[in-house]
XYZ file of N, CA and C in Angstrom:
471
model
N -17.466 23.650 -23.345
C -16.431 24.597 -23.337
C -15.454 24.174 -22.251
N -14.216 24.231 -22.472
C -13.177 23.725 -21.547
C -12.802 24.786 -20.549
N -11.914 24.347 -19.617
C -11.462 25.110 -18.505
C -10.221 25.939 -18.943
N -10.129 27.243 -18.656
C -8.890 27.957 -19.093
C -7.722 27.532 -18.248
N -6.489 27.931 -18.764
C -5.282 27.487 -18.064
C -5.121 28.223 -16.691
N -5.836 29.222 -16.406
C -5.659 29.977 -15.108
C -6.382 29.187 -14.019
N -6.165 29.677 -12.738
C -6.818 29.093 -11.610
C -8.263 29.735 -11.427
N -8.714 30.509 -12.332
C -10.008 31.166 -12.183
C -11.095 30.245 -12.561
N -12.354 30.680 -12.612
C -13.515 29.799 -12.870
C -13.488 29.431 -14.340
N -14.124 28.274 -14.595
C -14.250 27.753 -15.976
C -15.099 28.696 -16.726
N -14.898 28.669 -18.093
C -15.510 29.618 -19.023
C -17.017 29.418 -19.020
N -17.477 28.213 -18.636
C -18.913 28.051 -18.649
C -19.545 28.318 -17.346
N -18.767 28.993 -16.337
C -19.375 29.342 -15.114
C -19.170 28.269 -14.044
N -18.732 27.078 -14.326
C -18.581 26.092 -13.256
C -17.156 26.119 -12.799
N -16.958 26.027 -11.535
C -15.600 26.071 -10.877
C -15.387 24.678 -10.272
N -14.616 23.862 -11.008
C -14.345 22.467 -10.559
C -13.029 22.408 -9.808
N -12.222 23.527 -9.745
C -10.929 23.494 -9.181
C -10.882 23.122 -7.632
N -11.751 23.568 -6.797
C -11.649 23.157 -5.428
C -11.768 21.648 -5.231
N -12.688 21.098 -5.970
C -12.838 19.689 -5.913
C -11.638 18.900 -6.384
N -11.066 19.338 -7.507
C -9.832 18.725 -8.028
C -8.709 18.854 -7.101
N -8.508 20.063 -6.463
C -7.388 20.227 -5.590
C -7.586 19.391 -4.307
N -8.851 19.281 -3.828
C -9.108 18.494 -2.648
C -8.787 17.040 -3.019
N -9.254 16.498 -4.212
C -8.887 15.080 -4.543
C -7.444 14.943 -4.742
N -6.695 15.839 -5.292
C -5.273 15.704 -5.456
C -4.618 15.647 -4.075
N -5.074 16.507 -3.167
C -4.553 16.493 -1.823
C -4.746 15.138 -1.089
N -5.964 14.488 -1.350
C -6.162 13.241 -0.726
C -5.311 12.151 -1.345
N -5.177 12.207 -2.633
C -4.272 11.207 -3.410
C -2.887 11.393 -2.798
N -2.423 12.549 -2.605
C -1.108 12.869 -2.081
C -0.924 12.254 -0.724
N -1.874 12.431 0.173
C -1.843 11.909 1.517
C -1.838 10.334 1.503
N -2.703 9.792 0.579
C -2.690 8.308 0.446
C -1.352 7.776 -0.042
N -0.769 8.516 -0.983
C 0.538 8.065 -1.431
C 1.648 8.126 -0.341
N 1.527 9.260 0.487
C 2.469 9.520 1.582
C 2.362 8.293 2.578
N 1.095 7.956 2.858
C 0.874 6.838 3.883
C 1.401 5.514 3.305
N 1.155 5.298 1.990
C 1.683 4.065 1.358
C 3.229 4.052 1.442
N 3.842 5.179 1.118
C 5.335 5.258 1.219
C 5.847 4.975 2.669
N 5.077 5.500 3.598
C 5.511 5.354 5.009
C 5.358 3.881 5.426
N 4.293 3.281 4.979
C 4.068 1.823 5.382
C 5.143 0.976 4.695
N 5.605 1.291 3.543
C 6.561 0.457 2.848
C 7.934 1.103 2.798
N 8.280 1.766 3.972
C 9.498 2.607 4.039
C 10.747 1.849 3.791
N 10.747 0.535 4.002
C 11.982 -0.292 3.794
C 12.353 -0.329 2.332
N 11.309 -0.269 1.458
C 11.541 -0.438 -0.011
C 11.102 0.876 -0.786
N 10.825 1.944 -0.082
C 10.264 3.172 -0.799
C 11.255 4.310 -0.531
N 10.905 5.450 -1.081
C 11.757 6.623 -0.985
C 11.283 7.526 0.140
N 10.561 7.034 1.065
C 9.927 7.756 2.184
C 11.002 8.667 2.899
N 12.134 8.078 3.232
C 13.112 8.816 4.051
C 13.940 9.846 3.176
N 13.671 9.797 1.902
C 14.292 10.781 0.984
C 13.395 12.005 0.655
N 12.180 11.991 1.231
C 11.203 13.068 1.041
C 11.596 14.211 2.000
N 10.859 15.281 1.876
C 11.005 16.442 2.798
C 10.195 15.904 3.999
N 10.950 15.320 5.049
C 10.171 14.749 6.086
C 9.546 15.765 7.039
N 10.066 17.020 7.088
C 9.370 17.973 7.849
C 7.972 18.285 7.218
N 7.837 18.461 5.987
C 6.630 18.752 5.322
C 5.717 17.557 5.453
N 6.229 16.316 5.314
C 5.419 15.109 5.399
C 4.864 15.039 6.816
N 5.639 15.343 7.810
C 5.182 15.224 9.234
C 4.105 16.255 9.482
N 4.338 17.517 9.020
C 3.269 18.503 9.163
C 1.965 18.133 8.516
N 2.009 17.543 7.301
C 0.787 17.117 6.632
C 0.084 15.997 7.354
N 0.853 15.008 7.831
C 0.160 14.010 8.607
C -0.491 14.562 9.892
N 0.197 15.474 10.617
C -0.340 16.053 11.810
C -1.597 16.874 11.444
N -1.493 17.804 10.479
C -2.551 18.665 10.136
C -3.829 17.949 9.636
N -3.620 16.753 9.148
C -4.789 15.968 8.695
C -5.208 14.883 9.663
N -4.597 14.902 10.855
C -5.002 13.998 11.936
C -4.715 12.504 11.641
N -3.591 12.311 10.823
C -3.177 10.877 10.486
C -2.188 10.435 11.396
N -2.186 9.101 11.651
C -1.233 8.530 12.651
C 0.159 8.411 12.015
N 1.133 8.252 12.853
C 2.459 8.045 12.352
C 2.616 6.569 11.994
N 3.576 6.351 11.010
C 3.894 4.952 10.655
C 4.633 4.291 11.771
N 4.771 2.992 11.861
C 5.497 2.314 12.921
C 6.995 2.836 12.882
N 7.576 2.769 14.092
C 8.966 3.109 14.190
C 9.879 2.110 13.547
N 11.011 2.561 12.959
C 11.929 1.576 12.526
C 12.615 0.741 13.636
N 12.916 -0.429 13.436
C 13.489 -1.267 14.407
C 14.974 -1.024 14.611
N 15.599 -1.586 15.633
C 17.019 -1.352 15.874
C 17.934 -1.948 14.822
N 17.421 -2.908 14.065
C 18.246 -3.473 12.970
C 18.334 -2.598 11.787
N 17.485 -1.604 11.662
C 17.473 -0.717 10.460
C 18.700 0.265 10.523
N 19.088 0.767 9.342
C 20.324 1.667 9.394
C 20.099 2.836 10.340
N 21.280 3.239 10.975
C 21.182 4.367 11.954
C 20.690 5.560 11.331
N 21.042 5.914 10.121
C 20.610 7.207 9.441
C 19.109 7.184 9.311
N 18.504 6.034 8.946
C 17.064 5.995 8.852
C 16.385 6.189 10.227
N 17.009 5.602 11.348
C 16.448 5.811 12.699
C 16.524 7.259 13.107
N 17.673 7.946 12.711
C 17.820 9.384 13.089
C 16.796 10.195 12.302
N 16.632 9.928 11.035
C 15.633 10.616 10.289
C 14.291 10.511 10.818
N 13.944 9.220 11.113
C 12.587 8.946 11.668
C 12.453 9.665 13.048
N 13.415 9.730 13.899
C 13.216 10.438 15.124
C 12.987 11.912 14.943
N 13.689 12.502 14.016
C 13.360 13.905 13.723
C 12.054 14.118 12.997
N 11.684 13.175 12.258
C 10.336 13.199 11.578
C 9.241 13.238 12.656
N 9.440 12.382 13.736
C 8.493 12.313 14.781
C 8.479 13.568 15.668
N 9.649 14.175 15.824
C 9.795 15.422 16.563
C 9.016 16.426 15.860
N 9.098 16.573 14.511
C 8.337 17.617 13.856
C 6.874 17.323 13.868
N 6.541 16.019 13.776
C 5.044 15.623 13.798
C 4.490 16.075 15.160
N 5.172 15.872 16.305
C 4.591 16.355 17.552
C 4.677 17.817 17.811
N 5.446 18.450 16.995
C 5.571 19.918 16.913
C 6.160 20.581 18.166
N 5.560 20.477 19.281
C 6.033 21.135 20.503
C 5.781 20.294 21.759
N 6.313 20.586 22.816
C 6.076 19.841 24.074
C 7.134 18.737 24.330
N 6.755 17.970 25.321
C 7.640 16.934 25.817
C 7.858 15.803 24.796
N 6.807 15.419 23.993
C 6.998 14.305 23.046
C 7.956 14.751 21.976
N 7.745 16.026 21.461
C 8.693 16.525 20.433
C 10.153 16.569 20.939
N 10.279 17.032 22.196
C 11.648 17.185 22.805
C 12.256 15.775 22.880
N 11.467 14.790 23.305
C 11.919 13.421 23.567
C 12.503 12.894 22.175
N 11.801 13.033 21.085
C 12.195 12.500 19.831
C 13.445 13.222 19.260
N 13.443 14.563 19.442
C 14.609 15.362 19.116
C 15.884 14.876 19.868
N 15.750 14.676 21.161
C 16.871 14.183 21.916
C 17.312 12.750 21.485
N 16.349 11.985 21.126
C 16.634 10.646 20.677
C 17.429 10.628 19.371
N 17.076 11.547 18.393
C 17.819 11.694 17.162
C 19.223 12.048 17.452
N 19.444 13.073 18.282
C 20.814 13.442 18.569
C 21.554 12.460 19.328
N 20.877 11.703 20.234
C 21.519 10.681 20.950
C 21.977 9.562 20.053
N 21.183 9.150 19.048
C 21.610 8.136 18.089
C 22.782 8.661 17.222
N 22.828 9.861 16.874
C 23.922 10.496 16.065
C 25.155 10.446 16.973
N 25.048 10.858 18.229
C 26.174 10.835 19.114
C 26.748 9.433 19.274
N 25.899 8.452 19.520
C 26.291 7.048 19.701
C 27.009 6.470 18.487
N 26.465 6.834 17.312
C 27.200 6.336 16.072
C 28.480 6.954 15.855
N 28.643 8.250 16.130
C 29.900 8.885 15.931
C 30.901 8.369 16.971
N 30.582 8.110 18.179
C 31.493 7.557 19.215
C 31.771 6.101 18.839
N 30.834 5.317 18.378
C 31.113 3.915 17.956
C 32.052 3.853 16.803
N 31.922 4.798 15.889
C 32.826 4.820 14.660
C 34.279 5.135 15.184
N 34.426 6.168 16.008
C 35.730 6.451 16.566
C 36.319 5.412 17.326
N 35.549 4.717 18.129
C 36.072 3.631 18.998
C 36.365 2.413 18.154
N 35.710 2.093 17.130
C 36.036 0.962 16.314
C 37.199 1.240 15.322
N 37.432 2.422 14.991
C 38.540 2.737 14.057
C 39.372 3.893 14.744
N 40.089 3.567 15.767
C 40.773 4.680 16.451
C 41.945 5.235 15.541
N 42.121 6.507 15.639
C 43.102 7.215 14.862
C 44.389 7.266 15.722
N 45.396 6.683 15.180
C 46.730 6.658 15.850
C 47.774 7.362 14.978
N 47.938 8.646 15.259
C 48.962 9.446 14.469
C 50.398 8.898 14.800
N 51.269 8.841 13.742
C 52.626 8.431 13.922
C 53.526 9.548 13.275
N 54.554 9.835 13.953
C 55.442 10.797 13.485
C 56.465 10.073 12.586
N 56.542 10.542 11.331
C 57.422 9.866 10.363
C 58.469 10.847 9.831
N 58.715 11.892 10.539
C 59.728 12.897 10.125
C 60.914 12.881 11.132
N 62.039 13.269 10.651
C 63.171 13.508 11.420
C 63.056 14.879 12.212
N 63.779 15.054 13.207
C 63.749 16.256 14.017
C 64.007 17.502 13.238
N 64.984 17.440 12.290
C 65.454 18.574 11.544
C 64.650 18.788 10.279
N 63.634 18.027 10.006
C 62.847 18.175 8.766
C 61.556 19.152 9.003
N 61.221 19.827 7.889
C 60.056 20.662 7.945
C 59.155 20.130 6.865
N 57.832 20.122 7.245
C 56.735 19.685 6.260
C 55.779 20.805 6.103
N 55.703 21.177 4.824
C 54.710 22.198 4.393
C 53.622 21.540 3.618
N 52.386 22.005 3.812
C 51.304 21.350 3.143
C 50.144 22.305 3.110
N 49.169 22.084 2.129
C 47.962 22.885 2.061
C 46.847 21.939 1.679
N 45.753 22.107 2.285
C 44.574 21.348 1.852
C 43.312 22.106 2.383
N 42.218 21.803 1.763
C 40.965 22.374 2.201
C 40.615 21.730 3.600
N 39.916 22.458 4.405
C 39.485 21.921 5.612
C 38.545 20.750 5.452
N 37.638 20.941 4.457
C 36.663 19.951 4.167
C 36.527 19.840 2.647
N 36.086 18.649 2.201
C 35.677 18.432 0.822
C 34.152 18.507 0.814
N 33.550 19.340 -0.071
C 32.132 19.520 -0.154
C 31.668 18.616 -1.323
N 30.966 17.509 -1.044
C 30.498 16.648 -2.019
C 28.976 16.715 -2.073
N 28.500 17.321 -3.063
C 27.037 17.483 -3.286
C 26.258 17.928 -1.993
N 26.886 18.985 -1.407
C 26.173 19.583 -0.297
C 26.534 18.904 1.072
N 27.351 17.921 1.149
C 27.705 17.274 2.406
C 29.149 17.145 2.576
N 29.663 17.505 3.742
C 31.132 17.391 3.918
C 31.433 15.920 4.263
N 32.658 15.567 3.977
C 33.117 14.169 4.203
C 33.348 13.824 5.623
N 33.432 14.802 6.509
C 33.663 14.550 7.843
C 32.468 14.825 8.775
N 31.270 15.028 8.202
C 30.100 15.301 9.034
C 28.992 14.280 8.624
N 28.195 13.883 9.568
C 27.073 13.019 9.261
C 26.152 13.713 8.341
N 25.412 13.052 7.506
C 25.278 11.618 7.429
C 26.349 11.027 6.476
N 27.103 11.798 5.715
C 27.960 11.303 4.723
C 29.047 10.344 5.282
N 29.625 10.677 6.403
C 30.724 9.811 6.995
C 30.044 8.539 7.478
N 28.844 8.527 7.899
C 28.169 7.301 8.313
C 27.725 6.413 7.093
N 27.301 7.012 6.067
C 26.846 6.312 4.936
C 28.023 5.790 4.105
N 28.940 6.665 3.878
C 30.038 6.319 2.851
C 31.389 6.094 3.539
N 31.502 6.198 4.875
C 32.773 6.002 5.467
C 33.489 7.367 5.610
N 34.538 7.425 6.293
C 35.153 8.705 6.499
C 35.225 8.912 7.969
N 35.674 10.216 8.354
C 35.847 10.529 9.773
C 34.842 11.576 10.130
N 34.193 11.357 11.297
C 33.368 12.386 11.954
C 34.164 13.304 12.698
């Protein structure tokens, strides 16, 4: 006799669900570790990194190696926040959180320094210019003038 569609015990009195859920959880953790180890070629940094960090911490699993300085800045920022959540509280979490915001600050300043904005007045003294525009363009949940969009796709921070 088969198992019903509900989460209750099987019709024949055997309850195989706890074992199945435990096995599924272990498979998920193994897959998460594999994704983390192969982060350069996987979707690891596109996951819910907060949840991934909590799962690693709660299961006593070690963090993957840090990305190197040659890796994209958005990946290094995400990794720092991932590590801050993993450490949860205390000095280590604070250090990683500050590192993430420091990387973001450095990238924004470097972008502004490498592409300075030099406004030029192109109107005569007696001319009036009227215009309307949105303050920001919302593209799939990210504004064009805020990280990470402006770092990944160009634009102004």
